[in-house]
């Protein structure tokens, strides 16, 4: 189970630009490191990230091995309506990790 | 020596000091791993954006001028844009000029973003430029860059 | 090339003191020759501003991923009872506990139950075994004796997370280490290890961290070697790790055979270092290079 940290406002005014922060625990193994026996540690990274706001994708990211371990993203979206913000990461095997927060828009 | 030695006097000298020192960063590169070059980044940009050449401007990249450890460098890219339906950033692609792989990340925005600013943390395999290219909805391309002196390389050490 | 050599020499001879804005003066230095100098400075002072900012960022500090997981494990119903069933971190209990301590009264029943502040007192002599035990050891002791669970291996995700969580409850508190009684022998042992030359490089900890702190070692400024950021996130590991893992890195660094995490030597060294770090505040989850 991957630990996820989300920082998002719980309330916002309609039309307000809100800042969203999302961090996930992941080694983002580049494939270049070697273990203590000299064997190459296989590449294993998160490939994609999506922020879905009430079924609409409002932000997407594609990661390459140069994204640091335990990747963090800070991005913005306009508070349009009350609802759910879903934060989803997908790794190379297609395994998804996600967390969601509720947003109240007044 | 690679094209890097033509680019920046400071970086060239730093590279020879590093190679002369016990660290010997160059010697530890795995055989067969070619590093990216600024020319390689141009090729990546061309292939990603269908041959179009970006114009310098509107894109600000922020990384610290000196980084003590390249494994986690605070990175910010900001694009000047009203982010309206008629005029907004569609995507931003970020590149490293001297990492093993030139691509770092790609971000897809749109009018719902509000402002075209993204922050993350990246790996840098030595002192180099980080370049960001932004594509607008009208197809125009803009780019900006920043340089950091990296004390400890991330990937191939 | 010579310009670099001369520049490097000048740079390394620059005194580190102007950089250390939060370093503390020790008035009783002459009475405590084991302290690194008149000034005690956390490793935080030797980081770049960006690394310092990362440690101080309550969201982006990756160490909090382990603190968060630790909190979940702390509250998880597993075995005979969850950690939270005995241990409380509610402020009212903490206040009454601190009042009792100030008045010189400590209730043996409650001692150890209130966790904020507990990390300032480890390693300490365990009443049951009369041996030195650190926080990791105490967590495992509780798991086996009181929760009927198996002990967790060092550097496992769960033990790191639990240690991270409990230590984080003592963030910004000063160490309160007892080195009298049975702990005295461990203190001597830890101190001896600190001053002993070891490894192919034949270096003692004191030679870097007492005698040459503040100077440049290749691209890094040597710190005083205090443990207050651990368990912490090390950029070199790109991961979270324990203090004993950091000891192993140091020993390997001087090309000495490292001891096992949790070994008596490292426990003794931990006791000595935490005593030596008096007046410094716990920064765990810290960021270090």
Coordinates of C-alpha atoms in Angstrom, one line a residue:
Chain A
X1 CA 0.0 0.0 0.0
X2 CA 1.5 3.3 -1.1
X3 CA 1.3 6.2 1.3
X4 CA -0.3 9.3 -0.2
X5 CA -0.4 12.8 1.1
X6 CA -2.8 15.3 -0.3
X7 CA -3.0 19.0 0.5
X8 CA -6.1 20.7 -0.9
X9 CA -8.6 23.2 0.5
X10 CA -11.8 21.8 1.8
X11 CA -13.7 25.0 0.8
X12 CA -13.3 27.5 -2.0
X13 CA -15.2 30.3 -3.7
X14 CA -16.6 29.6 -7.1
X15 CA -14.1 30.6 -9.8
X16 CA -11.2 30.7 -7.3
X17 CA -7.9 29.2 -8.4
X18 CA -6.9 26.6 -5.8
X19 CA -3.5 25.0 -5.3
X20 CA -3.3 21.2 -5.0
X21 CA -0.4 19.3 -3.7
X22 CA -0.1 15.5 -4.0
X23 CA 2.8 13.3 -2.9
X24 CA 3.1 9.5 -3.0
X25 CA 5.7 7.2 -1.5
X26 CA 7.5 5.4 -4.4
X27 CA 11.1 4.5 -5.0
X28 CA 11.0 5.6 -8.7
X29 CA 13.7 3.1 -9.4
X30 CA 15.6 4.4 -12.4
X31 CA 17.1 1.1 -13.6
X32 CA 20.6 2.5 -13.3
X33 CA 21.3 1.6 -9.7
X34 CA 23.1 -1.5 -8.7
X35 CA 22.6 -3.6 -5.6
X36 CA 25.3 -4.6 -3.2
X37 CA 26.2 -7.6 -5.4
X38 CA 26.6 -5.4 -8.5
X39 CA 23.3 -6.5 -10.1
X40 CA 21.3 -3.8 -11.9
X41 CA 18.1 -3.1 -10.0
X42 CA 15.2 -3.2 -12.5
X43 CA 13.4 0.0 -13.5
X44 CA 10.2 0.5 -11.7
X45 CA 8.6 3.9 -11.8
X46 CA 5.2 5.6 -11.7
X47 CA 4.3 6.5 -15.3
X48 CA 1.2 8.7 -15.1
X49 CA -0.8 10.9 -12.8
X50 CA -4.3 12.3 -13.2
X51 CA -6.4 14.6 -11.2
X52 CA -10.0 14.0 -11.8
X53 CA -12.5 16.6 -10.7
X54 CA -16.0 15.2 -10.7
X55 CA -15.3 12.9 -13.7
X56 CA -13.3 15.6 -15.6
X57 CA -9.5 15.2 -15.9
X58 CA -8.2 18.7 -15.0
X59 CA -4.5 17.8 -14.8
X60 CA -2.3 15.1 -16.2
X61 CA 1.3 14.3 -15.8
X62 CA 3.7 11.8 -17.4
X63 CA 6.7 10.8 -15.4
X64 CA 10.2 9.6 -16.6
X65 CA 12.9 8.2 -14.4
X66 CA 14.3 11.7 -13.7
X67 CA 11.3 12.5 -11.5
X68 CA 12.6 12.2 -7.9
X69 CA 11.7 9.4 -5.5
X70 CA 8.5 10.0 -3.5
X71 CA 7.3 12.3 -6.2
X72 CA 5.4 15.4 -5.4
X73 CA 3.2 17.5 -7.7
X74 CA 2.0 21.0 -7.1
X75 CA -0.6 22.3 -9.6
X76 CA -3.7 24.4 -9.8
X77 CA -7.3 24.1 -10.8
X78 CA -10.4 26.4 -10.9
X79 CA -13.0 25.6 -8.2
X80 CA -16.0 25.2 -10.4
X81 CA -18.5 23.2 -8.4
X82 CA -18.6 21.1 -5.2
X83 CA -17.5 17.6 -5.6
X84 CA -14.7 15.1 -5.4
X85 CA -11.1 15.5 -6.4
X86 CA -9.6 12.1 -7.3
X87 CA -5.8 11.8 -7.4
X88 CA -4.6 8.8 -9.3
X89 CA -1.1 7.4 -10.0
X90 CA -0.4 4.5 -12.4
X91 CA 2.8 2.5 -12.5
X92 CA 4.4 0.7 -15.4
X93 CA 2.5 -2.5 -14.7
X94 CA -0.8 -0.6 -14.7
X95 CA -1.3 -0.8 -11.0
X96 CA -3.3 2.2 -9.7
X97 CA -3.0 4.0 -6.5
X98 CA -5.4 6.8 -5.6
X99 CA -6.9 9.0 -2.9
X100 CA -9.6 11.5 -2.9
X101 CA -10.7 14.7 -1.1
X102 CA -14.0 16.5 -1.0
X103 CA -14.2 20.1 -2.1
X104 CA -17.1 22.4 -1.1
X105 CA -17.5 25.3 -3.6
X106 CA -19.6 28.3 -2.4
Chain B
X1 CA 35.1 14.6 -24.9
X2 CA 31.6 15.3 -25.8
X3 CA 29.9 18.5 -27.1
X4 CA 29.5 19.6 -23.5
X5 CA 33.1 20.9 -23.5
X6 CA 32.2 23.5 -26.1
X7 CA 29.3 24.9 -24.2
X8 CA 30.3 26.5 -20.9
X9 CA 33.8 27.2 -19.7
X10 CA 32.8 26.8 -16.1
X11 CA 31.1 23.4 -16.6
X12 CA 34.1 22.2 -18.6
X13 CA 36.6 23.0 -15.9
X14 CA 34.4 21.5 -13.2
X15 CA 34.1 18.4 -15.2
X16 CA 37.9 18.1 -15.5
X17 CA 38.3 18.8 -11.8
X18 CA 35.8 16.1 -11.0
X19 CA 37.4 13.6 -13.3
X20 CA 40.8 14.3 -11.8
X21 CA 39.5 13.9 -8.3
X22 CA 39.0 10.6 -6.5
X23 CA 35.3 10.8 -7.2
X24 CA 35.9 10.0 -10.9
X25 CA 32.3 10.5 -11.9
X26 CA 33.0 9.8 -15.5
X27 CA 34.7 6.5 -14.8
X28 CA 31.6 5.2 -13.1
X29 CA 29.2 5.6 -16.0
X30 CA 28.0 2.1 -17.0
X31 CA 29.3 1.0 -20.3
X32 CA 26.8 1.6 -23.1
X33 CA 24.9 4.3 -21.3
X34 CA 25.1 7.4 -23.5
X35 CA 24.2 10.6 -21.7
X36 CA 21.8 13.1 -23.3
X37 CA 23.3 16.2 -24.9
X38 CA 21.8 19.6 -25.7
X39 CA 21.6 18.5 -29.3
X40 CA 19.8 15.3 -28.2
X41 CA 17.3 17.5 -26.3
X42 CA 16.7 19.5 -29.5
X43 CA 15.9 16.1 -31.3
X44 CA 13.5 15.1 -28.5
X45 CA 11.7 18.4 -28.7
X46 CA 11.5 18.1 -32.5
X47 CA 10.1 14.6 -32.3
X48 CA 7.6 15.4 -29.6
X49 CA 6.3 18.6 -31.3
X50 CA 6.4 17.5 -35.0
X51 CA 9.5 19.4 -36.0
X52 CA 8.3 22.8 -34.8
X53 CA 10.9 25.0 -33.1
X54 CA 10.0 26.7 -29.8
X55 CA 10.5 30.5 -29.4
X56 CA 12.3 31.7 -26.2
X57 CA 10.0 33.4 -23.8
X58 CA 6.9 33.2 -21.6
X59 CA 8.3 30.1 -19.9
X60 CA 10.1 30.5 -16.6
X61 CA 12.0 27.5 -15.1
X62 CA 13.2 27.8 -11.5
X63 CA 15.8 25.4 -9.9
X64 CA 18.3 26.3 -7.2
X65 CA 21.6 27.8 -8.6
X66 CA 23.6 25.3 -6.5
X67 CA 22.3 21.8 -5.6
X68 CA 24.1 19.8 -3.0
X69 CA 22.4 16.5 -4.0
X70 CA 21.0 15.9 -7.5
X71 CA 18.6 13.1 -6.3
X72 CA 15.8 15.6 -5.4
X73 CA 16.0 19.1 -6.8
X74 CA 13.0 21.5 -6.3
X75 CA 11.7 22.4 -9.7
X76 CA 9.1 24.9 -10.8
X77 CA 7.9 25.9 -14.3
X78 CA 5.5 28.8 -14.9
X79 CA 4.1 29.9 -18.2
X80 CA 2.6 33.3 -18.8
X81 CA -0.9 32.7 -20.1
X82 CA -4.4 34.0 -19.4
X83 CA -5.5 30.3 -19.4
X84 CA -8.8 31.1 -21.0
X85 CA -10.7 28.9 -23.5
X86 CA -9.3 31.0 -26.3
X87 CA -5.7 31.2 -25.0
X88 CA -4.2 28.6 -22.8
X89 CA -1.3 26.2 -22.3
X90 CA -2.1 22.7 -23.6
X91 CA 1.0 20.9 -22.3
X92 CA 4.5 21.5 -20.9
X93 CA 7.4 19.2 -21.5
X94 CA 10.5 19.3 -19.3
X95 CA 14.0 18.2 -20.5
X96 CA 17.4 17.7 -18.9
X97 CA 20.4 18.4 -21.2
X98 CA 22.8 15.9 -19.6
X99 CA 20.7 13.2 -17.9
X100 CA 20.9 9.6 -19.3
X101 CA 17.4 10.2 -20.7
X102 CA 16.5 13.8 -21.8
X103 CA 12.8 13.6 -20.8
X104 CA 11.9 14.4 -17.3
X105 CA 8.2 14.9 -17.2
X106 CA 5.2 16.1 -19.3
X107 CA 2.3 18.0 -17.9
X108 CA -1.1 18.4 -19.6
X109 CA -3.0 21.5 -18.6
X110 CA -6.0 23.3 -20.1
X111 CA -8.3 26.2 -19.3
X112 CA -9.5 24.6 -16.1
X113 CA -6.0 24.9 -14.6
X114 CA -6.4 28.6 -13.8
X115 CA -2.7 29.2 -13.8
X116 CA 0.0 27.4 -15.8
X117 CA 2.4 26.6 -12.9
X118 CA 3.6 23.2 -11.9
X119 CA 6.1 22.3 -9.2
X120 CA 7.8 19.0 -8.6
X121 CA 11.2 17.5 -7.6
X122 CA 13.5 16.1 -10.2
X123 CA 16.8 14.2 -10.5
X124 CA 19.8 15.8 -12.1
X125 CA 22.8 13.8 -13.2
X126 CA 25.3 16.6 -12.8
X127 CA 25.4 20.4 -13.5
X128 CA 23.3 21.1 -16.5
X129 CA 20.4 23.1 -18.0
X130 CA 16.8 22.1 -17.4
X131 CA 14.6 23.2 -20.4
X132 CA 10.8 23.5 -20.5
X133 CA 8.8 23.8 -23.7
X134 CA 5.1 24.9 -23.5
X135 CA 2.6 24.3 -26.3
X136 CA -0.3 26.7 -26.6
X137 CA -3.7 25.8 -28.0
X138 CA -2.9 27.8 -31.1
X139 CA 0.0 25.4 -31.7
X140 CA 2.7 27.9 -30.8
X141 CA 5.7 26.7 -28.8
X142 CA 7.6 28.7 -26.1
X143 CA 10.6 27.7 -24.1
X144 CA 12.7 28.7 -21.1
X145 CA 15.5 27.2 -19.1
X146 CA 17.5 27.4 -15.9
X147 CA 20.9 26.1 -14.9
X148 CA 22.1 24.4 -11.7
X149 CA 25.5 23.4 -10.4
X150 CA 25.0 20.0 -9.0
X151 CA 27.5 18.8 -6.4
X152 CA 26.4 15.2 -6.3
X153 CA 25.0 13.6 -9.5
X154 CA 21.8 11.6 -9.2
X155 CA 21.7 8.8 -11.7
X156 CA 25.0 7.2 -12.6
X157 CA 26.9 7.5 -9.3
Chain C
X1 CA 43.5 24.4 -12.7
X2 CA 45.5 26.2 -10.0
X3 CA 42.8 28.8 -9.6
X4 CA 40.5 26.0 -8.6
X5 CA 43.0 24.6 -6.1
X6 CA 43.6 27.9 -4.4
X7 CA 39.9 28.8 -4.5
X8 CA 39.1 25.4 -2.9
X9 CA 41.7 25.9 -0.1
X10 CA 40.4 29.4 0.7
X11 CA 36.8 28.1 0.7
X12 CA 37.6 25.2 3.1
X13 CA 39.4 27.4 5.5
X14 CA 36.5 29.8 5.8
X15 CA 35.2 29.6 9.3
X16 CA 31.8 28.0 9.5
X17 CA 30.6 30.1 12.4
X18 CA 29.0 33.0 10.4
X19 CA 26.8 30.3 8.7
X20 CA 25.5 28.9 11.9
X21 CA 22.7 31.3 12.8
X22 CA 21.0 28.9 15.2
X23 CA 24.0 27.3 16.8
X24 CA 24.0 27.4 20.6
X25 CA 26.7 28.5 22.9
X26 CA 27.7 26.2 25.7
X27 CA 28.8 28.1 28.8
X28 CA 30.0 25.0 30.6
X29 CA 32.2 23.7 27.7
X30 CA 35.2 23.5 30.0
X31 CA 33.4 21.1 32.3
X32 CA 32.2 19.0 29.4
X33 CA 35.3 18.3 27.2
X34 CA 33.2 15.7 25.3
X35 CA 31.2 18.3 23.6
X36 CA 32.4 19.2 20.1
X37 CA 33.3 22.8 20.8
X38 CA 31.9 25.9 22.5
X39 CA 29.2 25.8 19.9
X40 CA 26.8 22.9 19.4
X41 CA 25.2 23.0 15.9
X42 CA 22.7 20.6 14.4
X43 CA 23.4 19.1 11.0
X44 CA 20.6 21.3 9.8
X45 CA 23.0 24.3 9.9
X46 CA 25.2 22.6 7.3
X47 CA 22.5 22.0 4.8
X48 CA 21.8 24.3 1.8
X49 CA 18.8 26.6 2.2
X50 CA 16.8 24.3 -0.2
X51 CA 17.4 21.2 2.0
X52 CA 16.6 23.2 5.1
X53 CA 13.3 24.4 3.5
X54 CA 12.4 20.8 2.6
X55 CA 12.9 19.7 6.3
X56 CA 10.7 22.6 7.5
X57 CA 8.0 22.0 4.9
X58 CA 5.3 20.1 6.9
X59 CA 3.8 18.8 3.7
X60 CA 6.6 18.1 1.3
X61 CA 9.1 16.6 3.7
X62 CA 9.1 13.0 2.5
X63 CA 9.7 11.8 6.0
X64 CA 6.1 12.5 6.8
X65 CA 5.1 9.6 4.5
X66 CA 6.6 7.3 7.1
X67 CA 5.2 9.3 10.0
X68 CA 1.7 9.0 8.4
X69 CA 2.1 5.2 8.0
X70 CA 3.4 5.0 11.5
X71 CA 0.3 6.7 12.8
X72 CA -1.9 4.1 10.9
X73 CA 0.1 1.2 12.3
X74 CA -0.1 2.7 15.8
X75 CA -3.8 2.7 15.7
X76 CA -4.2 -0.6 13.8
X77 CA -6.0 -3.3 15.8
X78 CA -3.6 -6.2 15.6
X79 CA -2.5 -8.9 18.1
X80 CA -3.8 -8.5 21.6
X81 CA -4.3 -4.7 21.4
X82 CA -3.3 -1.7 19.4
X83 CA -0.5 0.7 20.5
X84 CA -3.1 3.4 20.9
X85 CA -5.1 1.3 23.4
X86 CA -2.3 1.9 26.0
X87 CA -0.6 5.0 24.7
X88 CA -2.3 8.3 24.6
X89 CA -1.0 11.5 23.1
X90 CA -3.8 13.7 24.2
X91 CA -2.7 17.1 25.4
X92 CA -4.5 16.9 28.8
X93 CA -2.7 13.7 29.8
X94 CA 0.6 15.2 28.6
X95 CA 0.0 18.3 30.8
X96 CA -0.7 16.3 33.9
X97 CA 2.3 14.1 33.2
X98 CA 4.6 17.1 32.8
X99 CA 3.2 18.5 36.1
X100 CA 4.0 15.3 37.9
X101 CA 7.5 15.4 36.6
X102 CA 8.0 19.0 37.7
X103 CA 6.8 18.2 41.2
X104 CA 9.2 15.3 41.3
X105 CA 6.5 12.7 41.2
X106 CA 6.3 10.2 38.5
X107 CA 3.6 7.6 38.4
X108 CA 5.3 4.3 37.3
X109 CA 2.0 3.3 35.8
X110 CA 1.9 6.3 33.5
X111 CA 5.6 6.6 32.9
X112 CA 6.1 5.7 29.3
X113 CA 2.4 5.8 28.5
X114 CA 2.4 9.4 27.4
X115 CA 4.4 9.4 24.2
X116 CA 5.2 13.1 23.5
X117 CA 8.6 13.5 25.0
X118 CA 9.3 9.8 25.2
X119 CA 11.8 9.9 22.3
X120 CA 14.0 12.4 24.3
X121 CA 14.8 9.7 26.8
X122 CA 15.8 6.8 24.6
X123 CA 18.1 4.9 24.7
X124 CA 17.7 4.0 28.3
X125 CA 18.0 1.1 30.7
X126 CA 14.9 -1.2 30.4
X127 CA 13.6 -2.0 33.8
X128 CA 12.8 -5.6 33.0
X129 CA 16.0 -6.7 31.2
X130 CA 18.4 -4.2 32.8
X131 CA 19.9 -3.6 29.4
X132 CA 20.2 -0.6 27.2
X133 CA 17.2 -0.3 24.9
X134 CA 16.5 2.3 22.2
X135 CA 13.1 3.3 20.7
X136 CA 13.1 0.5 18.1
X137 CA 13.9 -2.0 20.8
X138 CA 11.2 -0.7 23.0
X139 CA 8.6 -0.9 20.2
X140 CA 9.6 -4.5 19.6
X141 CA 9.6 -5.2 23.4
X142 CA 6.0 -3.9 23.5
X143 CA 4.9 -5.9 20.5
X144 CA 6.2 -9.1 21.9
X145 CA 5.3 -8.6 25.6
X146 CA 2.1 -6.7 25.4
X147 CA 0.7 -7.1 21.9
X148 CA 1.6 -10.8 21.4
X149 CA 3.1 -9.8 18.0
X150 CA 6.4 -10.8 16.4
X151 CA 9.2 -8.3 16.6
X152 CA 9.9 -6.2 13.5
X153 CA 13.3 -6.3 11.7
X154 CA 15.4 -3.2 11.6
X155 CA 14.9 -1.0 8.5
X156 CA 11.6 -2.7 7.8
X157 CA 8.8 -0.4 6.6
X158 CA 6.8 -1.0 9.7
X159 CA 9.5 -0.5 12.3
X160 CA 10.7 2.6 10.5
X161 CA 7.2 4.0 10.3
X162 CA 6.4 3.3 13.9
X163 CA 9.7 4.8 15.1
X164 CA 9.2 7.8 12.8
X165 CA 5.7 8.4 14.3
X166 CA 6.7 8.1 17.9
X167 CA 9.9 10.2 17.4
X168 CA 7.9 12.9 15.6
X169 CA 5.8 13.3 18.7
X170 CA 8.9 14.6 20.4
X171 CA 9.9 17.0 17.6
X172 CA 11.4 20.3 18.8
X173 CA 12.1 18.8 22.2
X174 CA 15.6 18.5 23.7
X175 CA 17.3 15.2 24.6
X176 CA 17.0 14.2 28.2
X177 CA 19.4 11.2 28.4
X178 CA 20.4 9.5 31.6
X179 CA 23.9 8.2 31.7
X180 CA 24.2 7.2 35.4
X181 CA 23.8 3.8 37.0
X182 CA 23.7 0.8 34.6
X183 CA 23.8 3.2 31.7
X184 CA 27.3 4.4 32.7
X185 CA 29.0 1.4 31.2
X186 CA 27.2 1.8 27.9
X187 CA 28.1 5.5 27.9
X188 CA 31.8 4.6 28.3
X189 CA 31.6 2.0 25.6
X190 CA 29.9 4.4 23.2
X191 CA 32.4 7.2 24.0
X192 CA 35.3 4.8 23.4
X193 CA 33.9 3.8 20.0
X194 CA 33.5 7.5 19.1
X195 CA 37.2 8.2 19.8
X196 CA 38.6 4.9 18.4
X197 CA 40.4 4.9 15.1
X198 CA 38.8 2.3 12.8
X199 CA 38.8 1.0 9.2
X200 CA 41.2 1.1 6.4
X201 CA 41.2 4.9 6.6
X202 CA 42.0 4.5 10.3
X203 CA 39.8 7.4 11.3
X204 CA 37.9 8.0 14.5
X205 CA 34.5 9.7 14.5
X206 CA 36.0 12.4 16.7
X207 CA 38.6 13.3 14.1
X208 CA 36.0 14.6 11.7
X209 CA 33.1 15.5 13.9
X210 CA 35.0 17.1 16.9
X211 CA 38.2 18.3 15.3
X212 CA 37.3 19.2 11.8
X213 CA 33.6 20.1 11.8
X214 CA 32.8 23.1 9.6
X215 CA 35.5 22.3 7.1
X216 CA 35.0 21.0 3.6
X217 CA 35.3 17.3 2.8
X218 CA 35.3 17.3 -1.0
X219 CA 32.0 19.1 -1.7
X220 CA 30.4 18.7 1.8
X221 CA 30.8 20.6 5.0
X222 CA 31.5 18.2 7.8
X223 CA 28.9 18.4 10.5
X224 CA 29.3 17.7 14.2
X225 CA 27.7 14.3 13.7
X226 CA 24.6 14.8 15.9
X227 CA 21.8 12.2 15.7
X228 CA 18.9 14.6 16.1
X229 CA 17.5 14.3 12.5
X230 CA 17.1 10.5 12.7
X231 CA 15.1 8.5 11.9
X232 CA 15.2 10.7 8.9
X233 CA 15.1 11.0 5.1
X234 CA 18.6 10.9 3.6
X235 CA 18.9 12.3 0.1
X236 CA 21.7 9.8 -0.6
X237 CA 19.4 6.9 0.2
X238 CA 16.4 8.6 -1.5
X239 CA 14.7 6.9 1.4
X240 CA 13.9 7.1 5.1
X241 CA 16.2 5.3 7.5
X242 CA 17.2 4.8 11.1
X243 CA 20.2 6.2 13.0
X244 CA 21.9 2.8 13.0
X245 CA 21.7 2.7 9.2
X246 CA 23.5 6.0 9.2
X247 CA 26.1 4.6 11.6
X248 CA 26.7 1.8 9.1
X249 CA 27.2 4.3 6.3
X250 CA 29.8 6.1 8.4
X251 CA 31.7 2.9 9.2
X252 CA 31.6 1.9 5.6
X253 CA 32.8 5.4 4.8
X254 CA 36.0 4.9 6.7
X255 CA 36.2 1.3 5.2
X256 CA 35.5 -0.3 8.5
X257 CA 33.3 -3.4 8.9
X258 CA 29.9 -2.1 10.0
X259 CA 28.0 -3.5 12.9
X260 CA 24.5 -4.8 12.6
X261 CA 21.7 -2.3 13.2
X262 CA 20.5 -2.9 16.8
X263 CA 23.8 -4.2 17.9
X264 CA 25.1 -3.3 21.4
X265 CA 27.9 -1.2 20.0
X266 CA 25.6 1.0 18.0
X267 CA 23.2 1.2 21.0
X268 CA 26.1 2.4 23.2
X269 CA 27.1 4.8 20.5
X270 CA 23.5 6.1 20.2
X271 CA 23.5 6.7 23.9
X272 CA 26.8 8.6 23.8
X273 CA 25.8 10.7 20.8
X274 CA 22.4 11.7 22.2
X275 CA 24.0 12.8 25.4
X276 CA 26.6 14.7 23.4
X277 CA 23.8 16.4 21.5
X278 CA 22.4 18.0 24.6
X279 CA 20.6 21.3 24.0
X280 CA 19.8 20.3 20.5
X281 CA 16.2 19.7 19.6
X282 CA 14.9 16.6 17.9
X283 CA 14.3 17.4 14.3
X284 CA 13.0 13.9 13.2
X285 CA 11.7 13.5 10.5
X286 CA 14.8 15.3 9.4
X287 CA 16.3 15.8 5.9
X288 CA 20.0 15.1 5.6
X289 CA 22.4 14.6 2.6

